[in-house]
Amino acid sequence: APVSSQYLGTLKVLEDKHVQKNSTEFHKADSLRAAVFQNWLEKKRAFLLELKRIEKKKAEDLRNDAEKKEAVKREEANASFEAWKRKKEREAKQLSEKKKLEELKKKKTAEQDEDKTEAAQKAFKKWKESKAEYFREQSRKEKQSERIKKKKEEELVAEKKRDSMSAVEKWNKKKDEYIKQKKAEKILERRKQEIQQAKKEEENKKAIGAYERWL
C-alpha cells in the first residue's frame, strides 16, 4: 500500500508538471499570436492613415487646381472687361471730339462778326494744339509700353535661340559638309567626263589620221 501510494503521488507530480508546461507553451503561443495581430493592426492603421493622407492631398490638389482655373477665368474676364471699357472710352472720346468739332464748325459758320470769328478760330487752334499734345503724350506712352513689351519678347526669343543655337549650328555644319561633298562629287564627275571626252576626241583624231594615211 505505501509503495502504491508513493507511485501514484509521483504520477500526480509528473502530470501537474506536464499540464503546467503545456499551459506555459499555450500562453507563449497566445502571446505570439497577440503580438502578430497587434503588429498587423499597427500596419493596417498606418496604411489607412497614409491612404487618408493621400486622398486628402488629392482633394487639396483638385481644390487648388479648381481655384487656379477660377482665378485665371476671373483674370481673363477682368482683362476682357478692361479692354472693352477702354474701347468704349476711346469711342466716347472720339464721339465727344467729333461733336466738339461739329459745334466749332457750326459756331464758325454762324458767326458773322470778324472779331467773333477770329476768337473762335483762336479757341479752335488752342483746343487743337492741346489735343495734339494729348495725343503726342498718349503716343509716347504707348510707344514706351510697346518698347518694353518688344524688349521682353526679344529677350525671350534670344533665350530660345540660345537654347537651340547649338543644334542649329550642328545642322548647318552637316548641311555645309554635305553641300561641299556634293560639289566635290560633281567636280570629280565633270572632270571624269572631260577626260573621257578628251580620250574620245584623241581616238577620233587617231582614227581619222590612220584613214587619211590609208587613202
Coordinates of N, CA and C in Angstrom, one line a residue:
A1 N 0.8 -1.2 0.0 CA 0.0 0.0 0.0 C 0.8 1.2 0.0
P2 N 1.9 1.3 0.9 CA 2.7 2.5 0.9 C 3.4 2.7 -0.5
V3 N 3.9 1.6 -1.0 CA 4.6 1.7 -2.3 C 3.6 2.2 -3.4
S4 N 2.4 1.7 -3.4 CA 1.4 2.1 -4.3 C 1.1 3.6 -4.2
S5 N 0.9 4.1 -3.0 CA 0.6 5.5 -2.7 C 1.8 6.4 -3.2
Q6 N 3.0 5.9 -3.0 CA 4.2 6.7 -3.4 C 4.2 6.8 -5.0
Y7 N 3.8 5.7 -5.6 CA 3.8 5.7 -7.1 C 2.8 6.6 -7.7
L8 N 1.6 6.5 -7.0 CA 0.5 7.4 -7.5 C 0.9 8.9 -7.3
G9 N 1.5 9.2 -6.2 CA 2.0 10.6 -5.9 C 2.9 11.1 -6.9
T10 N 3.9 10.2 -7.3 CA 4.9 10.6 -8.3 C 4.2 10.9 -9.6
L11 N 3.2 10.0 -10.0 CA 2.5 10.2 -11.3 C 1.7 11.6 -11.3
K12 N 1.2 11.9 -10.1 CA 0.4 13.2 -9.9 C 1.3 14.4 -10.1
V13 N 2.5 14.3 -9.5 CA 3.5 15.4 -9.7 C 3.9 15.5 -11.2
L14 N 4.2 14.4 -11.8 CA 4.6 14.5 -13.2 C 3.5 15.0 -14.1
E15 N 2.2 14.6 -13.8 CA 1.1 15.1 -14.5 C 0.9 16.6 -14.4
D16 N 1.1 17.1 -13.1 CA 1.0 18.5 -12.9 C 2.0 19.3 -13.6
K17 N 3.3 18.8 -13.6 CA 4.3 19.4 -14.4 C 4.0 19.5 -15.9
H18 N 3.5 18.4 -16.4 CA 3.1 18.3 -17.8 C 2.1 19.4 -18.2
V19 N 1.0 19.4 -17.3 CA 0.0 20.4 -17.5 C 0.5 21.8 -17.4
Q20 N 1.4 22.1 -16.4 CA 2.0 23.4 -16.3 C 2.8 23.8 -17.5
K21 N 3.6 22.8 -18.0 CA 4.4 23.1 -19.2 C 3.5 23.4 -20.4
N22 N 2.5 22.6 -20.6 CA 1.6 22.8 -21.7 C 0.9 24.2 -21.6
S23 N 0.5 24.5 -20.4 CA -0.1 25.8 -20.1 C 0.8 27.0 -20.5
T24 N 2.1 26.8 -20.1 CA 3.1 27.9 -20.4 C 3.3 28.0 -21.9
E25 N 3.4 26.9 -22.6 CA 3.6 26.9 -24.0 C 2.4 27.5 -24.7
F26 N 1.2 27.2 -24.2 CA 0.0 27.8 -24.7 C 0.0 29.3 -24.6
H27 N 0.4 29.8 -23.4 CA 0.4 31.2 -23.1 C 1.5 31.9 -24.1
K28 N 2.6 31.2 -24.3 CA 3.6 31.7 -25.2 C 3.1 31.9 -26.6
A29 N 2.4 30.8 -27.1 CA 1.8 30.8 -28.4 C 0.8 31.9 -28.5
D30 N -0.1 32.0 -27.5 CA -1.1 33.0 -27.5 C -0.5 34.4 -27.5
S31 N 0.6 34.6 -26.7 CA 1.2 35.9 -26.7 C 1.8 36.3 -28.1
L32 N 2.4 35.2 -28.7 CA 3.0 35.4 -30.0 C 1.9 35.8 -31.0
R33 N 0.7 35.1 -31.0 CA -0.4 35.4 -31.9 C -0.9 36.8 -31.6
A34 N -0.9 37.2 -30.3 CA -1.4 38.5 -30.0 C -0.4 39.6 -30.5
A35 N 0.9 39.3 -30.4 CA 1.9 40.3 -30.9 C 1.8 40.4 -32.4
V36 N 1.6 39.3 -33.1 CA 1.5 39.3 -34.6 C 0.2 40.1 -34.9
F37 N -0.9 39.8 -34.2 CA -2.1 40.5 -34.5 C -2.0 42.0 -34.2
Q38 N -1.3 42.3 -33.1 CA -1.1 43.7 -32.8 C -0.3 44.5 -33.9
N39 N 0.8 43.7 -34.3 CA 1.6 44.3 -35.4 C 0.8 44.5 -36.7
W40 N 0.0 43.5 -37.0 CA -0.9 43.7 -38.2 C -1.8 44.9 -38.0
L41 N -2.4 45.1 -36.8 CA -3.3 46.2 -36.6 C -2.5 47.5 -36.7
E42 N -1.3 47.6 -36.2 CA -0.5 48.8 -36.4 C -0.2 49.1 -37.8
K43 N 0.2 48.1 -38.6 CA 0.4 48.3 -40.0 C -0.8 48.7 -40.8
K44 N -2.0 48.1 -40.4 CA -3.2 48.4 -41.0 C -3.6 49.9 -40.7
R45 N -3.4 50.3 -39.4 CA -3.7 51.6 -39.0 C -2.8 52.6 -39.8
A46 N -1.5 52.3 -39.9 CA -0.6 53.2 -40.6 C -1.0 53.3 -42.1
F47 N -1.4 52.1 -42.7 CA -1.8 52.1 -44.1 C -3.0 53.0 -44.3
L48 N -4.0 52.8 -43.4 CA -5.2 53.6 -43.5 C -4.9 55.1 -43.3
L49 N -4.0 55.4 -42.4 CA -3.7 56.9 -42.2 C -3.0 57.4 -43.5
E50 N -2.1 56.6 -44.1 CA -1.4 57.0 -45.3 C -2.4 57.2 -46.5
L51 N -3.3 56.2 -46.5 CA -4.3 56.3 -47.6 C -5.2 57.5 -47.4
K52 N -5.6 57.8 -46.2 CA -6.4 59.0 -45.9 C -5.6 60.3 -46.2
R53 N -4.2 60.3 -45.9 CA -3.4 61.4 -46.2 C -3.3 61.7 -47.7
I54 N -3.1 60.5 -48.5 CA -3.1 60.7 -50.0 C -4.4 61.2 -50.5
E55 N -5.5 60.7 -50.0 CA -6.8 61.2 -50.5 C -7.0 62.6 -50.2
K56 N -6.6 63.0 -49.0 CA -6.7 64.4 -48.6 C -5.8 65.3 -49.5
K57 N -4.6 64.8 -49.8 CA -3.7 65.6 -50.7 C -4.3 65.7 -52.1
K58 N -4.9 64.6 -52.6 CA -5.5 64.7 -53.9 C -6.7 65.7 -53.9
A59 N -7.5 65.7 -52.8 CA -8.6 66.6 -52.7 C -8.1 68.0 -52.7
E60 N -7.0 68.3 -51.9 CA -6.4 69.6 -51.9 C -5.8 70.0 -53.2
D61 N -5.2 69.1 -53.9 CA -4.7 69.4 -55.3 C -5.8 69.8 -56.2
L62 N -6.9 69.0 -56.2 CA -8.0 69.3 -57.0 C -8.6 70.6 -56.7
R63 N -8.7 70.9 -55.4 CA -9.3 72.2 -55.0 C -8.4 73.4 -55.4
N64 N -7.0 73.2 -55.3 CA -6.1 74.2 -55.7 C -6.2 74.4 -57.2
D65 N -6.3 73.3 -58.0 CA -6.4 73.4 -59.4 C -7.7 74.2 -59.8
A66 N -8.8 73.8 -59.1 CA -10.0 74.5 -59.4 C -9.9 76.0 -59.1
E67 N -9.3 76.3 -58.0 CA -9.1 77.7 -57.6 C -8.2 78.4 -58.6
K68 N -7.2 77.8 -59.0 CA -6.3 78.4 -60.0 C -7.0 78.7 -61.3
K69 N -7.8 77.7 -61.8 CA -8.6 77.8 -63.0 C -9.6 79.0 -62.9
E70 N -10.2 79.0 -61.7 CA -11.2 80.1 -61.5 C -10.5 81.4 -61.4
A71 N -9.3 81.5 -60.9 CA -8.6 82.8 -60.8 C -8.2 83.2 -62.2
V72 N -7.8 82.2 -63.1 CA -7.4 82.5 -64.5 C -8.6 83.1 -65.2
K73 N -9.8 82.4 -65.0 CA -11.0 82.8 -65.6 C -11.4 84.3 -65.2
R74 N -11.2 84.5 -63.9 CA -11.5 85.9 -63.4 C -10.6 86.9 -64.0
E75 N -9.3 86.6 -64.1 CA -8.3 87.5 -64.7 C -8.7 87.7 -66.2
E76 N -9.0 86.7 -66.9 CA -9.4 86.8 -68.3 C -10.6 87.7 -68.5
A77 N -11.6 87.4 -67.6 CA -12.8 88.2 -67.6 C -12.5 89.7 -67.3
N78 N -11.7 89.9 -66.3 CA -11.3 91.3 -66.0 C -10.6 92.0 -67.1
A79 N -9.7 91.2 -67.7 CA -8.9 91.8 -68.9 C -9.8 92.1 -70.0
S80 N -10.8 91.2 -70.3 CA -11.7 91.5 -71.4 C -12.6 92.7 -71.1
F81 N -13.0 92.8 -69.8 CA -13.8 93.9 -69.4 C -13.0 95.2 -69.5
E82 N -11.8 95.2 -69.1 CA -10.9 96.4 -69.1 C -10.7 96.8 -70.6
A83 N -10.5 95.8 -71.5 CA -10.3 96.1 -72.9 C -11.5 96.7 -73.5
W84 N -12.7 96.1 -73.1 CA -14.0 96.6 -73.6 C -14.2 98.1 -73.1
K85 N -13.9 98.3 -71.8 CA -14.1 99.6 -71.2 C -13.2 100.6 -71.9
R86 N -11.9 100.3 -72.2 CA -11.0 101.2 -72.8 C -11.5 101.5 -74.2
K87 N -12.0 100.5 -74.9 CA -12.6 100.7 -76.3 C -13.8 101.7 -76.2
K88 N -14.7 101.4 -75.2 CA -15.8 102.3 -75.1 C -15.4 103.8 -74.8
E89 N -14.4 103.9 -73.9 CA -13.9 105.2 -73.6 C -13.3 105.9 -74.8
R90 N -12.5 105.1 -75.6 CA -12.0 105.7 -76.8 C -13.1 106.2 -77.8
E91 N -14.1 105.3 -77.9 CA -15.2 105.6 -78.8 C -16.0 106.8 -78.3
A92 N -16.2 106.9 -76.9 CA -16.9 108.0 -76.4 C -16.1 109.3 -76.6
K93 N -14.8 109.2 -76.4 CA -13.9 110.3 -76.6 C -13.9 110.8 -78.0
Q94 N -13.8 109.8 -78.9 CA -13.9 110.2 -80.4 C -15.2 110.9 -80.7
L95 N -16.3 110.3 -80.2 CA -17.6 110.9 -80.4 C -17.7 112.3 -79.8
S96 N -17.1 112.5 -78.6 CA -17.1 113.8 -78.0 C -16.3 114.8 -78.8
E97 N -15.1 114.3 -79.3 CA -14.3 115.2 -80.1 C -15.0 115.5 -81.4
K98 N -15.7 114.5 -82.0 CA -16.4 114.8 -83.2 C -17.5 115.8 -83.0
K99 N -18.2 115.7 -81.9 CA -19.2 116.7 -81.6 C -18.7 118.1 -81.3
K100 N -17.5 118.1 -80.7 CA -16.9 119.4 -80.4 C -16.5 120.1 -81.7
L101 N -15.9 119.2 -82.7 CA -15.5 119.8 -84.0 C -16.7 120.3 -84.7
E102 N -17.8 119.5 -84.7 CA -19.0 119.9 -85.4 C -19.6 121.2 -84.8
E103 N -19.5 121.3 -83.4 CA -20.0 122.5 -82.8 C -19.2 123.7 -83.2
L104 N -17.8 123.5 -83.2 CA -17.0 124.6 -83.6 C -17.2 125.1 -85.0
K105 N -17.4 124.1 -85.9 CA -17.7 124.4 -87.3 C -19.0 125.2 -87.4
K106 N -20.1 124.7 -86.7 CA -21.3 125.5 -86.8 C -21.2 126.9 -86.2
K107 N -20.4 127.0 -85.1 CA -20.2 128.3 -84.5 C -19.5 129.2 -85.4
K108 N -18.5 128.6 -86.1 CA -17.7 129.4 -87.0 C -18.5 129.9 -88.2
T109 N -19.4 129.0 -88.7 CA -20.3 129.4 -89.8 C -21.3 130.4 -89.4
A110 N -21.8 130.2 -88.2 CA -22.9 131.1 -87.7 C -22.4 132.5 -87.4
E111 N -21.2 132.6 -87.0 CA -20.6 133.9 -86.6 C -20.3 134.8 -87.8
Q112 N -20.9 135.9 -87.8 CA -20.7 136.9 -88.9 C -19.6 138.0 -88.6
D113 N -19.5 138.2 -87.3 CA -18.6 139.3 -86.9 C -17.2 138.7 -87.0
E114 N -16.3 139.6 -87.6 CA -14.9 139.2 -87.8 C -14.2 138.9 -86.5
D115 N -14.5 139.7 -85.5 CA -13.8 139.6 -84.2 C -14.2 138.2 -83.6
K116 N -15.5 137.9 -83.6 CA -16.0 136.7 -83.0 C -15.4 135.5 -83.8
T117 N -15.4 135.6 -85.1 CA -14.8 134.6 -86.0 C -13.4 134.3 -85.6
E118 N -12.6 135.4 -85.4 CA -11.2 135.3 -85.1 C -11.0 134.6 -83.7
A119 N -11.9 135.1 -82.8 CA -11.8 134.5 -81.4 C -12.1 133.0 -81.5
A120 N -13.1 132.6 -82.3 CA -13.5 131.2 -82.4 C -12.3 130.4 -83.0
Q121 N -11.7 131.0 -84.0 CA -10.5 130.4 -84.7 C -9.4 130.2 -83.7
K122 N -9.1 131.2 -82.8 CA -8.1 131.0 -81.9 C -8.4 129.9 -80.8
A123 N -9.7 129.9 -80.4 CA -10.1 128.9 -79.5 C -9.9 127.5 -80.1
F124 N -10.3 127.4 -81.3 CA -10.2 126.1 -82.0 C -8.8 125.7 -82.2
K125 N -7.9 126.7 -82.5 CA -6.5 126.4 -82.6 C -5.9 125.9 -81.3
K126 N -6.3 126.6 -80.2 CA -5.7 126.2 -78.9 C -6.2 124.8 -78.5
W127 N -7.5 124.5 -78.8 CA -8.0 123.2 -78.5 C -7.3 122.1 -79.3
K128 N -7.1 122.5 -80.6 CA -6.4 121.5 -81.4 C -5.0 121.2 -81.0
E129 N -4.3 122.3 -80.5 CA -2.9 122.1 -80.0 C -2.9 121.2 -78.8
S130 N -3.9 121.5 -77.9 CA -3.9 120.7 -76.6 C -4.3 119.3 -77.0
K131 N -5.1 119.1 -78.0 CA -5.5 117.8 -78.4 C -4.3 117.1 -79.0
A132 N -3.5 117.8 -79.8 CA -2.3 117.2 -80.4 C -1.3 116.9 -79.4
E133 N -1.2 117.7 -78.3 CA -0.2 117.5 -77.2 C -0.7 116.2 -76.5
Y134 N -2.0 116.1 -76.3 CA -2.5 114.9 -75.6 C -2.2 113.7 -76.3
F135 N -2.5 113.7 -77.6 CA -2.2 112.5 -78.5 C -0.7 112.2 -78.6
R136 N 0.1 113.3 -78.6 CA 1.6 113.0 -78.5 C 2.0 112.3 -77.3
E137 N 1.4 112.7 -76.1 CA 1.7 112.1 -74.9 C 1.2 110.7 -74.8
Q138 N 0.0 110.5 -75.3 CA -0.5 109.1 -75.4 C 0.3 108.2 -76.3
S139 N 0.7 108.8 -77.4 CA 1.6 108.0 -78.4 C 2.9 107.7 -77.7
R140 N 3.5 108.6 -77.0 CA 4.8 108.4 -76.3 C 4.6 107.3 -75.3
K141 N 3.5 107.3 -74.5 CA 3.3 106.2 -73.5 C 3.1 104.9 -74.2
E142 N 2.3 104.9 -75.3 CA 2.1 103.6 -76.0 C 3.4 103.1 -76.6
K143 N 4.2 104.0 -77.2 CA 5.5 103.5 -77.7 C 6.4 103.0 -76.7
Q144 N 6.4 103.7 -75.5 CA 7.3 103.2 -74.4 C 6.8 101.8 -73.9
S145 N 5.5 101.7 -73.8 CA 5.0 100.4 -73.4 C 5.3 99.3 -74.5
E146 N 5.2 99.7 -75.7 CA 5.4 98.8 -76.8 C 6.9 98.4 -76.8
R147 N 7.8 99.3 -76.5 CA 9.2 99.0 -76.5 C 9.5 98.0 -75.4
I148 N 8.9 98.3 -74.2 CA 9.1 97.3 -73.1 C 8.7 95.9 -73.4
K149 N 7.5 95.9 -74.0 CA 6.9 94.6 -74.4 C 7.8 93.9 -75.5
K150 N 8.2 94.7 -76.5 CA 9.1 94.2 -77.5 C 10.4 93.7 -77.0
K151 N 11.0 94.5 -76.0 CA 12.2 94.1 -75.4 C 12.1 92.7 -74.7
K152 N 11.0 92.6 -73.9 CA 10.7 91.3 -73.3 C 10.6 90.1 -74.3
E153 N 9.9 90.4 -75.3 CA 9.7 89.4 -76.4 C 11.1 89.0 -77.0
E154 N 11.9 90.1 -77.3 CA 13.2 89.8 -77.9 C 14.1 89.0 -76.9
E155 N 14.0 89.3 -75.6 CA 14.8 88.6 -74.6 C 14.3 87.1 -74.6
L156 N 13.0 86.9 -74.7 CA 12.5 85.5 -74.7 C 13.0 84.8 -76.0
V157 N 12.9 85.5 -77.1 CA 13.3 84.9 -78.4 C 14.8 84.6 -78.3
A158 N 15.6 85.5 -77.8 CA 17.0 85.3 -77.7 C 17.4 84.1 -76.8
E159 N 16.6 84.0 -75.7 CA 16.9 82.8 -74.9 C 16.5 81.5 -75.6
K160 N 15.4 81.5 -76.3 CA 15.1 80.3 -77.1 C 16.1 80.0 -78.1
K161 N 16.6 81.1 -78.8 CA 17.6 80.9 -79.8 C 18.9 80.4 -79.2
R162 N 19.3 80.9 -78.0 CA 20.5 80.3 -77.4 C 20.3 78.9 -77.1
D163 N 19.1 78.5 -76.6 CA 18.9 77.1 -76.3 C 19.0 76.2 -77.5
S164 N 18.6 76.7 -78.7 CA 18.6 75.8 -79.9 C 19.7 76.1 -80.8
M165 N 20.6 77.1 -80.4 CA 21.7 77.5 -81.4 C 22.6 76.4 -81.7
S166 N 23.0 75.6 -80.6 CA 24.0 74.5 -80.9 C 23.4 73.5 -81.9
A167 N 22.1 73.2 -81.7 CA 21.5 72.2 -82.6 C 21.5 72.7 -84.0
V168 N 21.2 74.0 -84.2 CA 21.1 74.7 -85.5 C 22.5 74.7 -86.1
E169 N 23.5 75.1 -85.3 CA 24.9 75.1 -85.8 C 25.4 73.8 -86.3
K170 N 25.1 72.7 -85.5 CA 25.4 71.4 -85.9 C 24.8 71.0 -87.2
W171 N 23.4 71.4 -87.3 CA 22.7 71.0 -88.5 C 23.3 71.8 -89.7
N172 N 23.6 73.1 -89.5 CA 24.2 73.9 -90.6 C 25.6 73.3 -91.0
K173 N 26.3 72.9 -90.0 CA 27.7 72.3 -90.3 C 27.5 71.1 -91.2
K174 N 26.6 70.2 -90.8 CA 26.4 69.0 -91.5 C 25.9 69.3 -92.9
K175 N 25.0 70.3 -93.0 CA 24.5 70.7 -94.3 C 25.6 71.2 -95.2
D176 N 26.5 72.1 -94.6 CA 27.6 72.6 -95.4 C 28.5 71.5 -95.9
E177 N 28.8 70.6 -95.0 CA 29.7 69.4 -95.3 C 29.1 68.6 -96.5
Y178 N 27.7 68.4 -96.4 CA 27.0 67.6 -97.4 C 27.1 68.4 -98.7
I179 N 26.9 69.7 -98.7 CA 26.9 70.5 -99.9 C 28.3 70.5 -100.5
K180 N 29.4 70.6 -99.7 CA 30.7 70.6 -100.1 C 31.0 69.2 -100.8
Q181 N 30.6 68.2 -100.1 CA 30.8 66.8 -100.7 C 30.1 66.6 -102.0
K182 N 28.9 67.2 -102.1 CA 28.2 67.0 -103.4 C 28.9 67.9 -104.5
K183 N 29.4 69.1 -104.1 CA 30.1 69.9 -105.1 C 31.4 69.1 -105.6
A184 N 32.1 68.5 -104.6 CA 33.3 67.8 -104.9 C 33.0 66.7 -105.9
E185 N 31.9 66.0 -105.6 CA 31.5 64.8 -106.4 C 31.1 65.3 -107.8
K186 N 30.4 66.5 -107.9 CA 30.1 67.0 -109.2 C 31.3 67.4 -110.0
I187 N 32.3 68.0 -109.3 CA 33.6 68.4 -109.9 C 34.3 67.2 -110.4
L188 N 34.4 66.1 -109.6 CA 35.1 64.9 -110.0 C 34.4 64.2 -111.2
E189 N 33.0 64.3 -111.1 CA 32.2 63.7 -112.2 C 32.5 64.4 -113.5
R190 N 32.5 65.8 -113.4 CA 32.7 66.6 -114.6 C 34.1 66.4 -115.1
R191 N 35.1 66.3 -114.2 CA 36.5 66.1 -114.7 C 36.6 64.7 -115.4
K192 N 35.9 63.8 -114.8 CA 35.9 62.4 -115.4 C 35.3 62.4 -116.8
Q193 N 34.2 63.2 -117.0 CA 33.6 63.3 -118.3 C 34.5 64.0 -119.3
E194 N 35.2 65.1 -118.8 CA 36.1 65.8 -119.6 C 37.2 64.9 -120.1
I195 N 37.8 64.1 -119.2 CA 38.9 63.2 -119.5 C 38.4 62.2 -120.6
Q196 N 37.2 61.6 -120.3 CA 36.6 60.7 -121.3 C 36.4 61.3 -122.6
Q197 N 35.9 62.6 -122.6 CA 35.7 63.3 -123.9 C 37.0 63.5 -124.6
A198 N 38.0 63.9 -123.8 CA 39.3 64.2 -124.4 C 39.9 62.9 -125.0
K199 N 39.7 61.8 -124.3 CA 40.2 60.5 -124.8 C 39.5 60.1 -126.1
K200 N 38.1 60.4 -126.1 CA 37.3 60.0 -127.2 C 37.8 60.9 -128.4
E201 N 38.0 62.2 -128.2 CA 38.4 63.1 -129.3 C 39.8 62.6 -129.8
E202 N 40.7 62.2 -128.9 CA 42.0 61.8 -129.3 C 41.9 60.5 -130.1
E203 N 41.1 59.6 -129.7 CA 40.9 58.4 -130.5 C 40.3 58.7 -131.9
N204 N 39.4 59.7 -131.9 CA 38.8 60.0 -133.2 C 39.9 60.6 -134.2
K205 N 40.7 61.5 -133.5 CA 41.8 62.1 -134.3 C 42.7 61.0 -134.9
K206 N 43.1 60.0 -134.0 CA 44.0 58.9 -134.5 C 43.3 58.1 -135.6
A207 N 42.0 57.9 -135.4 CA 41.3 57.1 -136.5 C 41.3 57.8 -137.8
I208 N 41.0 59.2 -137.7 CA 41.0 60.0 -138.9 C 42.4 60.0 -139.6
G209 N 43.4 60.1 -138.8 CA 44.8 60.2 -139.3 C 45.1 58.8 -140.0
A210 N 44.8 57.8 -139.4 CA 45.0 56.4 -139.9 C 44.3 56.3 -141.3
Y211 N 43.0 56.8 -141.3 CA 42.2 56.7 -142.5 C 42.9 57.5 -143.6
E212 N 43.3 58.7 -143.3 CA 43.9 59.6 -144.3 C 45.2 58.9 -144.8
R213 N 46.0 58.4 -143.9 CA 47.3 57.7 -144.4 C 46.9 56.5 -145.3
W214 N 45.9 55.8 -145.0 CA 45.5 54.7 -145.8 C 45.1 55.1 -147.2
L215 N 44.4 56.3 -147.3 CA 44.0 56.8 -148.5 C 45.2 57.2 -149.3

